[in-house]
Coordinates of C-alpha atoms and ligand atoms in Angstrom, one line a residue:
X245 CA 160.2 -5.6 75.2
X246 CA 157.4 -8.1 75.3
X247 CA 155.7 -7.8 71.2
X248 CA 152.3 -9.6 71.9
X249 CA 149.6 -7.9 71.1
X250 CA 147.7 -6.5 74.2
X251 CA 145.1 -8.0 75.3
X252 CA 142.4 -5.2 75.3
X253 CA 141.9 -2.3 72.3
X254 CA 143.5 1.1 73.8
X255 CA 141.2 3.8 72.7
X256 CA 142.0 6.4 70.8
X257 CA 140.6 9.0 74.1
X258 CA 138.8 8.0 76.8
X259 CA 136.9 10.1 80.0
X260 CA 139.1 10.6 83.2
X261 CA 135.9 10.2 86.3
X262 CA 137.1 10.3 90.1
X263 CA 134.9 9.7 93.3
X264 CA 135.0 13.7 93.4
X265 CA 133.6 13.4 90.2
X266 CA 130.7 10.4 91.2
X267 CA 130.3 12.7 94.8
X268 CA 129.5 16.2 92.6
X269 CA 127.0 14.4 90.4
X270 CA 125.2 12.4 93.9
X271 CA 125.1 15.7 95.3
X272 CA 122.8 17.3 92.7
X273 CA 121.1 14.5 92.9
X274 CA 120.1 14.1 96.1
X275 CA 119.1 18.7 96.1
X276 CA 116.4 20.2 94.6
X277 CA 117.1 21.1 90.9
X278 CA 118.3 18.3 88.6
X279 CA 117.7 21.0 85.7
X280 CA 117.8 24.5 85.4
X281 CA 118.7 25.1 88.9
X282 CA 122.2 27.1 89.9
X283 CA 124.9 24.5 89.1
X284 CA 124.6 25.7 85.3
X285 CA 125.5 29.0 86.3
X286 CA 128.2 27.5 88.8
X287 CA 129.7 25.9 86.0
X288 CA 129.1 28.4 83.1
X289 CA 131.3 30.8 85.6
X290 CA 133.8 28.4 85.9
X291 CA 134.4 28.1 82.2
X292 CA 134.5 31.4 81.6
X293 CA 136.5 32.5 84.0
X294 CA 139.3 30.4 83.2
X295 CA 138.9 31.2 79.2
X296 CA 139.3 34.9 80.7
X297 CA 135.7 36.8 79.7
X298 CA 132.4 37.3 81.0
X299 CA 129.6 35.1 80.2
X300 CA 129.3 31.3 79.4
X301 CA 126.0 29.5 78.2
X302 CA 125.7 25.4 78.3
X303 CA 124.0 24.1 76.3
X304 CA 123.3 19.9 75.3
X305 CA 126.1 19.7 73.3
X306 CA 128.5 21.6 71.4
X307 CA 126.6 21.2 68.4
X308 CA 124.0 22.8 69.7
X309 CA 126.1 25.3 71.0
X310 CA 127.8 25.9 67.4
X311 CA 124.0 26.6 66.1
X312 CA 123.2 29.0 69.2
X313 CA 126.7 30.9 68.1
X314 CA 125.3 31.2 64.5
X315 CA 121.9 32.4 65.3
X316 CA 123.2 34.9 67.6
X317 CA 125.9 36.2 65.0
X318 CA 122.4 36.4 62.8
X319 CA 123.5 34.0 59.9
X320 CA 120.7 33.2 57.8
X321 CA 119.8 31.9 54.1
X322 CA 122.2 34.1 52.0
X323 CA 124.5 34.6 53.9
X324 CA 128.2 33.0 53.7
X325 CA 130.4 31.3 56.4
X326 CA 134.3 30.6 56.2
X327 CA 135.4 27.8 57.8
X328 CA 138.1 25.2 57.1
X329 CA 137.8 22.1 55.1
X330 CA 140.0 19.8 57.9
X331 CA 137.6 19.5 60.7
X332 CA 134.2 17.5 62.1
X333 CA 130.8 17.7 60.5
X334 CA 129.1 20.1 63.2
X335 CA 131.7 22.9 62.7
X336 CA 129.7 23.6 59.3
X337 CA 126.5 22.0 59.6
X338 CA 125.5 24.5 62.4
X339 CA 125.8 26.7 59.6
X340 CA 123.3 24.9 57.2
X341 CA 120.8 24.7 60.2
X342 CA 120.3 28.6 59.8
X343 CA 120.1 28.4 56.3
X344 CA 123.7 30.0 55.1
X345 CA 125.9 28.4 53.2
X346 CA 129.6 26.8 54.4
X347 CA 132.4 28.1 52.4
X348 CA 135.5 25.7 52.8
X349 CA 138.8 27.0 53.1
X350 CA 142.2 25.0 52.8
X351 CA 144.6 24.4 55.8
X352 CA 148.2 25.3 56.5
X353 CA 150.3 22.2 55.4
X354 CA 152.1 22.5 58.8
X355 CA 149.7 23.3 61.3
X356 CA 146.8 21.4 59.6
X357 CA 145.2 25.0 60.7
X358 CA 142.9 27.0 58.3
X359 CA 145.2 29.2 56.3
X360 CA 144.2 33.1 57.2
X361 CA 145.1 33.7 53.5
X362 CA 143.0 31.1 52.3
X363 CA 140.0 33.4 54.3
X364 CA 140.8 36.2 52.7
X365 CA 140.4 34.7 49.4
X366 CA 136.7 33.0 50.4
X367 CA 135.4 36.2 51.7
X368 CA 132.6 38.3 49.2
X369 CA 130.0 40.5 50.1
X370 CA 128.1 37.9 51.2
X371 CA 130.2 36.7 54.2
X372 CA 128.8 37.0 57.2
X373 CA 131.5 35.0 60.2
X374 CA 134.3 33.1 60.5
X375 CA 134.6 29.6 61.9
X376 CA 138.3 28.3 62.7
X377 CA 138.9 25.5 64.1
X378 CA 141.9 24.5 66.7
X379 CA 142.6 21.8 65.7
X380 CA 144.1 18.8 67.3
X381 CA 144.0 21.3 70.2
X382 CA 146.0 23.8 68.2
X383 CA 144.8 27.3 68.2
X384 CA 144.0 28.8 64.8
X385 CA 146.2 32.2 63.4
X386 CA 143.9 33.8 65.6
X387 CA 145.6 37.0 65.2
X388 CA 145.4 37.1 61.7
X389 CA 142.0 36.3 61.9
X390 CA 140.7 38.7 64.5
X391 CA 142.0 41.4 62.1
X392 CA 140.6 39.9 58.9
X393 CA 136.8 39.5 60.7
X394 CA 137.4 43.6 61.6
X395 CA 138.7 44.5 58.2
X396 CA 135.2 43.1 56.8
X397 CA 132.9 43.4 59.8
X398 CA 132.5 39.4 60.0
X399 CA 131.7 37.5 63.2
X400 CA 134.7 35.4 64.7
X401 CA 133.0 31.9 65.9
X402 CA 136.1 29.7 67.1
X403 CA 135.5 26.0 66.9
X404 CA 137.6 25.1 70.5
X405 CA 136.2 21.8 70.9
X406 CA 139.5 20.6 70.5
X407 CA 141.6 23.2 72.4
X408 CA 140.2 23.9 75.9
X409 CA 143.2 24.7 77.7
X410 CA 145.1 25.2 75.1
X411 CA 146.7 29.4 74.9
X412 CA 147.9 31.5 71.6
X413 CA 150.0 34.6 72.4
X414 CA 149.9 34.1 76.0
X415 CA 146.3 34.0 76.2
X416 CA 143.4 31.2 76.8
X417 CA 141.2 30.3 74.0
X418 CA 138.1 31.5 75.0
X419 CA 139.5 35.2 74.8
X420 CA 140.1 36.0 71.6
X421 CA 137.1 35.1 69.1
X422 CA 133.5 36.9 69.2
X423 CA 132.1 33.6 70.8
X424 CA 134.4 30.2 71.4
X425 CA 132.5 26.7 71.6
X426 CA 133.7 23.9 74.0
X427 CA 132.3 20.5 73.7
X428 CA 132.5 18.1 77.1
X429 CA 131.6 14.9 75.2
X430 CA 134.4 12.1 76.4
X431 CA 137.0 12.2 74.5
X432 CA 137.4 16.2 74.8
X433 CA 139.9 17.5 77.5
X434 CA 136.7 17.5 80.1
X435 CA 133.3 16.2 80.3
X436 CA 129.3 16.2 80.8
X437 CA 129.2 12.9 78.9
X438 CA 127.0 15.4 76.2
X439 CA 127.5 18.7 76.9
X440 CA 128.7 22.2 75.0
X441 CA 129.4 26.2 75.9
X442 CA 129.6 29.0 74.1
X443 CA 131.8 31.6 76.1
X444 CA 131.5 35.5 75.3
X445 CA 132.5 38.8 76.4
X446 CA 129.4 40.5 74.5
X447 CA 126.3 40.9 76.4
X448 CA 124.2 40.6 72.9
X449 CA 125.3 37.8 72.1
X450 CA 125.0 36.4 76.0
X451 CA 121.4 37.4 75.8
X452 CA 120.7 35.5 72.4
X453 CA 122.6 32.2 73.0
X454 CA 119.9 32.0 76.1
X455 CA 116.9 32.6 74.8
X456 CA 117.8 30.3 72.0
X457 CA 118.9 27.4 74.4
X458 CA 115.1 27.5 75.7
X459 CA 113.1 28.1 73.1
X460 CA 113.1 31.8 72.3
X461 CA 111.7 32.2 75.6
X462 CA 112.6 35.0 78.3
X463 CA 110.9 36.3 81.8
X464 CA 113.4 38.8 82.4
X465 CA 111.6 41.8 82.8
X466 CA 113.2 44.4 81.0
X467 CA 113.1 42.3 77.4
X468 CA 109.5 41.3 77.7
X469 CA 107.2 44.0 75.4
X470 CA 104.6 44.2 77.9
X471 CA 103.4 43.0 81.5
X472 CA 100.4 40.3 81.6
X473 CA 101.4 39.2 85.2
X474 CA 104.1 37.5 87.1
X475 CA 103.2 33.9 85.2
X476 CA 104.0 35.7 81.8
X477 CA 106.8 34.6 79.4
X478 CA 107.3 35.9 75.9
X479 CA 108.4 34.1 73.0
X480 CA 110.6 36.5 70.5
X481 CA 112.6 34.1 68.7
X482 CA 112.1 30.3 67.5
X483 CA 114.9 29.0 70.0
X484 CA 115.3 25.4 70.7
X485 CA 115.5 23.2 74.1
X486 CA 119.1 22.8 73.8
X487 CA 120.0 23.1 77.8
X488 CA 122.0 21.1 79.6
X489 CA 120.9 19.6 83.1
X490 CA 122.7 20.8 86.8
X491 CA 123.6 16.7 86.8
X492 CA 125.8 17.3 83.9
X493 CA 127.1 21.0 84.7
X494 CA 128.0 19.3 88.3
X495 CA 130.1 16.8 86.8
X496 CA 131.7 19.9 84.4
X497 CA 132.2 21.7 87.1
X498 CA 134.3 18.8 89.2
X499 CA 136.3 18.1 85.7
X500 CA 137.2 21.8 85.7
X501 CA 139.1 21.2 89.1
X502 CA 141.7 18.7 87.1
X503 CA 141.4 20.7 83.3
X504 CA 144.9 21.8 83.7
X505 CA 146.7 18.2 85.5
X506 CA 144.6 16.7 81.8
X507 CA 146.0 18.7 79.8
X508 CA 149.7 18.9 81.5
X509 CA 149.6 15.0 81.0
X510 CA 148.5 15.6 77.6
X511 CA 151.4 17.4 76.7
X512 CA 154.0 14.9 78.3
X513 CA 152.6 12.2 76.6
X514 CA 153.0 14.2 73.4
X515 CA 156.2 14.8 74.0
X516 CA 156.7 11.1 74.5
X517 CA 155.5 10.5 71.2
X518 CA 157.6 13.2 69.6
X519 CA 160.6 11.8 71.0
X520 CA 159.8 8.4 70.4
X521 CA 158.5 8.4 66.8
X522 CA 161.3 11.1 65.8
X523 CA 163.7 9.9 62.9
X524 CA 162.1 7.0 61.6
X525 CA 161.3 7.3 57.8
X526 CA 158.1 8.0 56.0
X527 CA 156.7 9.7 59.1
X528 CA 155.6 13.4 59.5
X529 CA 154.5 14.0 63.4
X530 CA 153.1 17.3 64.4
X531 CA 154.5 20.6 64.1
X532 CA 154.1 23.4 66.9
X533 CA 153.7 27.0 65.5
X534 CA 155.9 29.4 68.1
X535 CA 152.9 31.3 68.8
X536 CA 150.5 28.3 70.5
X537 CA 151.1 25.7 73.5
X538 CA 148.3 23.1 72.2
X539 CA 146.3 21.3 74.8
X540 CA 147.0 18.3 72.6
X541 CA 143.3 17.0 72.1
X542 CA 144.6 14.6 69.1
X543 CA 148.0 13.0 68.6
X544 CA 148.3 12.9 64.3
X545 CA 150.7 11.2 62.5
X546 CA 150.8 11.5 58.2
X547 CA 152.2 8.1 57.2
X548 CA 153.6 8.9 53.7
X549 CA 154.2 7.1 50.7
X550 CA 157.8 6.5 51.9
X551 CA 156.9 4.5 55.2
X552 CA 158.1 1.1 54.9
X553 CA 155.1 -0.2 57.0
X554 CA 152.3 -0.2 53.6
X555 CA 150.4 2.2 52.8
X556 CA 147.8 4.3 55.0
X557 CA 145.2 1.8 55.0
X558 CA 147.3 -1.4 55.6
X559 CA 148.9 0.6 58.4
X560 CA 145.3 1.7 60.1
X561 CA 144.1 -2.3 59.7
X562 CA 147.2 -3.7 61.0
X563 CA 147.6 -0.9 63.6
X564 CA 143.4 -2.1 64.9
X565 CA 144.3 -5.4 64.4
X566 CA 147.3 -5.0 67.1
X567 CA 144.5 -3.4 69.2
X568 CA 145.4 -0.2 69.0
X569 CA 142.4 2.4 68.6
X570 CA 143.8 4.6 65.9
X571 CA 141.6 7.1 63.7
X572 CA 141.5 9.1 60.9
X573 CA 140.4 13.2 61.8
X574 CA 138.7 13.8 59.2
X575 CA 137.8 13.2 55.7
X576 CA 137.5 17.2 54.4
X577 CA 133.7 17.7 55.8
X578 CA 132.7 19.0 51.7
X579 CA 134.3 15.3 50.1
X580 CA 131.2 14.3 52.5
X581 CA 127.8 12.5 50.3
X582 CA 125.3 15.2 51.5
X583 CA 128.3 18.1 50.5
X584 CA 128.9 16.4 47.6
X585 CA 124.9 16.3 46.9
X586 CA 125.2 20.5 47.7
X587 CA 127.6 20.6 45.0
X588 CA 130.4 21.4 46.3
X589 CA 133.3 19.6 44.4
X590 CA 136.6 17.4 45.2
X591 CA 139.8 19.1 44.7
X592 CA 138.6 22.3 46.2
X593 CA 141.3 22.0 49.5
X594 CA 143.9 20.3 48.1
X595 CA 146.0 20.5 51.1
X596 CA 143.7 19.4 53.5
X597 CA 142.6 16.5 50.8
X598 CA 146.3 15.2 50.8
X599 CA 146.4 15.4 54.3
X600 CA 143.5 13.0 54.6
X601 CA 145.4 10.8 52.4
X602 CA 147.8 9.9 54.9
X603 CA 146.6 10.6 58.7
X604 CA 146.4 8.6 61.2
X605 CA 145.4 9.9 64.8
X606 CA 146.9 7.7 67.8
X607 CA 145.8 7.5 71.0
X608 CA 146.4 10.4 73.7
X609 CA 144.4 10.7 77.1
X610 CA 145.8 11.3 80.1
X611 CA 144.6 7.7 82.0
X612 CA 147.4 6.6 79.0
X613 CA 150.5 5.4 80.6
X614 CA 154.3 5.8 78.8
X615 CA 153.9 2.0 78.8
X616 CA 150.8 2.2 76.9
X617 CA 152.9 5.1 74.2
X618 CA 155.8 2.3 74.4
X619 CA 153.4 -0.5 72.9
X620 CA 152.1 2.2 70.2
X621 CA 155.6 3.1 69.0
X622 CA 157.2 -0.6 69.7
X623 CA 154.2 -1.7 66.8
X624 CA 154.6 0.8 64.5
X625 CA 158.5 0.2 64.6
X626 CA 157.7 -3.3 64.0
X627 CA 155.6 -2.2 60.8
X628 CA 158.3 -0.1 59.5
X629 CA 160.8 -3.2 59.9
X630 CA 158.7 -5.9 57.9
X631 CA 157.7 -7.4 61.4
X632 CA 153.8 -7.3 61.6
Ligands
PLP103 C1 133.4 17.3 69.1 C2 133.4 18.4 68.1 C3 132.3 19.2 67.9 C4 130.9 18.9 68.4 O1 130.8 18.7 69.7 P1 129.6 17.7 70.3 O2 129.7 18.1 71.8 O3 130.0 16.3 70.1 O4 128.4 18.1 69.7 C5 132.4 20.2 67.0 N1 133.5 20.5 66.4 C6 134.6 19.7 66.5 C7 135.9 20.1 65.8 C8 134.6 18.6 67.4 O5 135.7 17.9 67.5

């Protein structure tokens, strides 16, 4: 095979956008309601009908989502939040933004998953939810930690911006956790360019992520505390303006139509990976737990000590400099200046700080071609053999 270096950088993930895609978005448009009008719904329905329950709520983002999800679980200054140490900033900041306090627990050394025992251990009478994570489009022990959250009456948030798609134990995420978040930004499985959910099965917490995606506000009827008139709207929360427009929700909804031909290519191209990358030394690639089928959001490899190629960072800067898009998900969110400035100190996730050590995530979307997984392999190969 041809070894020059490609001409262009092959990002790490990248948006998949039709003319179905360009039509949906023209459509809404060219109608009457550009916000706030029926496509949210349209779209909300969409979502949560394939993740199997009742209600979905957009929102902006799904940062903005993850802080709707907290307020509605009711955490607030005192109270205490586990969640895993391996993931992005937002999966514990929307718990700062209500005033509780993050409490990192370590990951599974295979799955790169938060470790149900290491929950067990974290939880005190002051914990209030859970947050796992799916990460790298791998659901969490959700079992394990369904029955944890109803041994101590905790709140189950489930951080599936990586795992839309993705099932454990037969079933979609979406279905298993008190309330699951999606993000849509562009390199998740679908996207509003910005744009978040929260999906549910409880009405409660239905009822509180909308009034907190408009500012408290609500005009239904039979919530407000008295009638001034048809014009009258009550404020009974301080909510934010964290909605997302019909534009957006009408692109969702398009992307929703091809969710499971992007993740189906996601999973071949992972198996190309595995296949390719198998067997040569110094190289740990992703393990599967029996129990999930991942909708492969990241592709992660842990160079170790014994690659031949140099060590993580001379493999990350020779990797970019071959124009390949690689990554590193994540520095453990606590090892972070403003957690470290909290006080929380290194060394508390060990496993998830040794993972860090060595990561690197490779490019998977579905525009990628096997070519494209050829060049990836054919350079790290050539790293491993003294040849770049
Ligand atoms: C992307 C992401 C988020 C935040 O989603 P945004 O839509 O970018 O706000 C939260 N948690 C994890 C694990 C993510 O990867």
């Amino acid at each position: 095979m041809d070894m020059s270096v490609r001409s262009t950088m092959l990002p790490y993930g990248q948006q998949w956008l039709d003319e179905a895609d360009i039509q949906a978005v023209v459509q809404v448009l060219k109608g009457d309601f550009i916000t706030q009008g029926p496509t949210i719904q349209a779209f909300e329905q969409k979502v949560a009908s394939y993740s199997g329950v009742k209600y979905g709520v957009a929102f902006s983002n799904g940062t903005a989502a993850l802080h709707g999800a907290c307020f509605a679980a009711g955490i607030g200054p005192g109270d205490e939040v586990v969640t895993t140490a391996l993931t992005f900033l937002a999966s514990s900041n929307c718990v700062l933004y209500q005033g509780g306090t993050p409490v990192f627990a370590d990951i599974q050394p295979d799955t790169y998953n938060i470790d149900p025992n290491q929950i067990e251990a974290k939880i005190t009478s002051s914990t209030k939810a859970i947050i796992p994570v799916d990460f790298s489009g791998q659901p969490a022990e959700m079992e394990q930690i369904t029955a944890i959250a109803r041994k101590h009456n905790l709140v189950v948030i489930e951080d599936a911006a990586h795992s839309l798609g993705a099932d454990y134990r037969g079933r979609k995420v979406g279905s298993w956790a008190d309330m699951t978040m999606f993000s849509f930004h562009p390199v998740k499985h679908i996207t509003t360019a910005e744009g978040g959910m929260i999906v549910t099965d409880n009405e409660q917490f239905y009822k509180k992520l909308l009034q907190f995606r408009s500012h408290g506000m609500t005009r239904d009827p039979q919530e407000l505390t008295k009638d001034e008139g048809p014009w009258y709207y009550e404020m009974q929360s301080l909510g934010y303006n964290y909605r997302m427009t019909d534009i957006q929700a009408a692109l969702g909804v398009s992307q929703m139509n091809k969710l499971d031909a992007f993740v189906e290519k996601r999973r071949e191209l992972a198996f190309l990976y595995e296949q390719k990358l198998k067997g040569i030394p110094g190289i740990i690639l992703p393990t599967q737990h029996p129990d999930t089928h991942s909708s492969w959001h990241l592709y992660i490899v842990q160079f170790t000590p014994d690659f031949k190629g140099g060590t993580r960072r001379e493999v990350f800067e020779k990797l970019r400099n071959m124009n390949i898009g690689v990554n590193v998900h994540y520095l453990p969110v606590y090892l972070q200046p403003y957690y470290q400035d909290l006080g929380y100190k290194e060394g508390l996730c060990p496993i998830a700080e040794s993972y860090y050590k060595n990561a690197i995530t490779l490019p998977l979307y579905p525009k990628m071609s096997e070519k494209d997984i050829d060049y990836v392999v054919e350079c790290i190969k050539r790293l491993a053999n003294h040849l770049a």
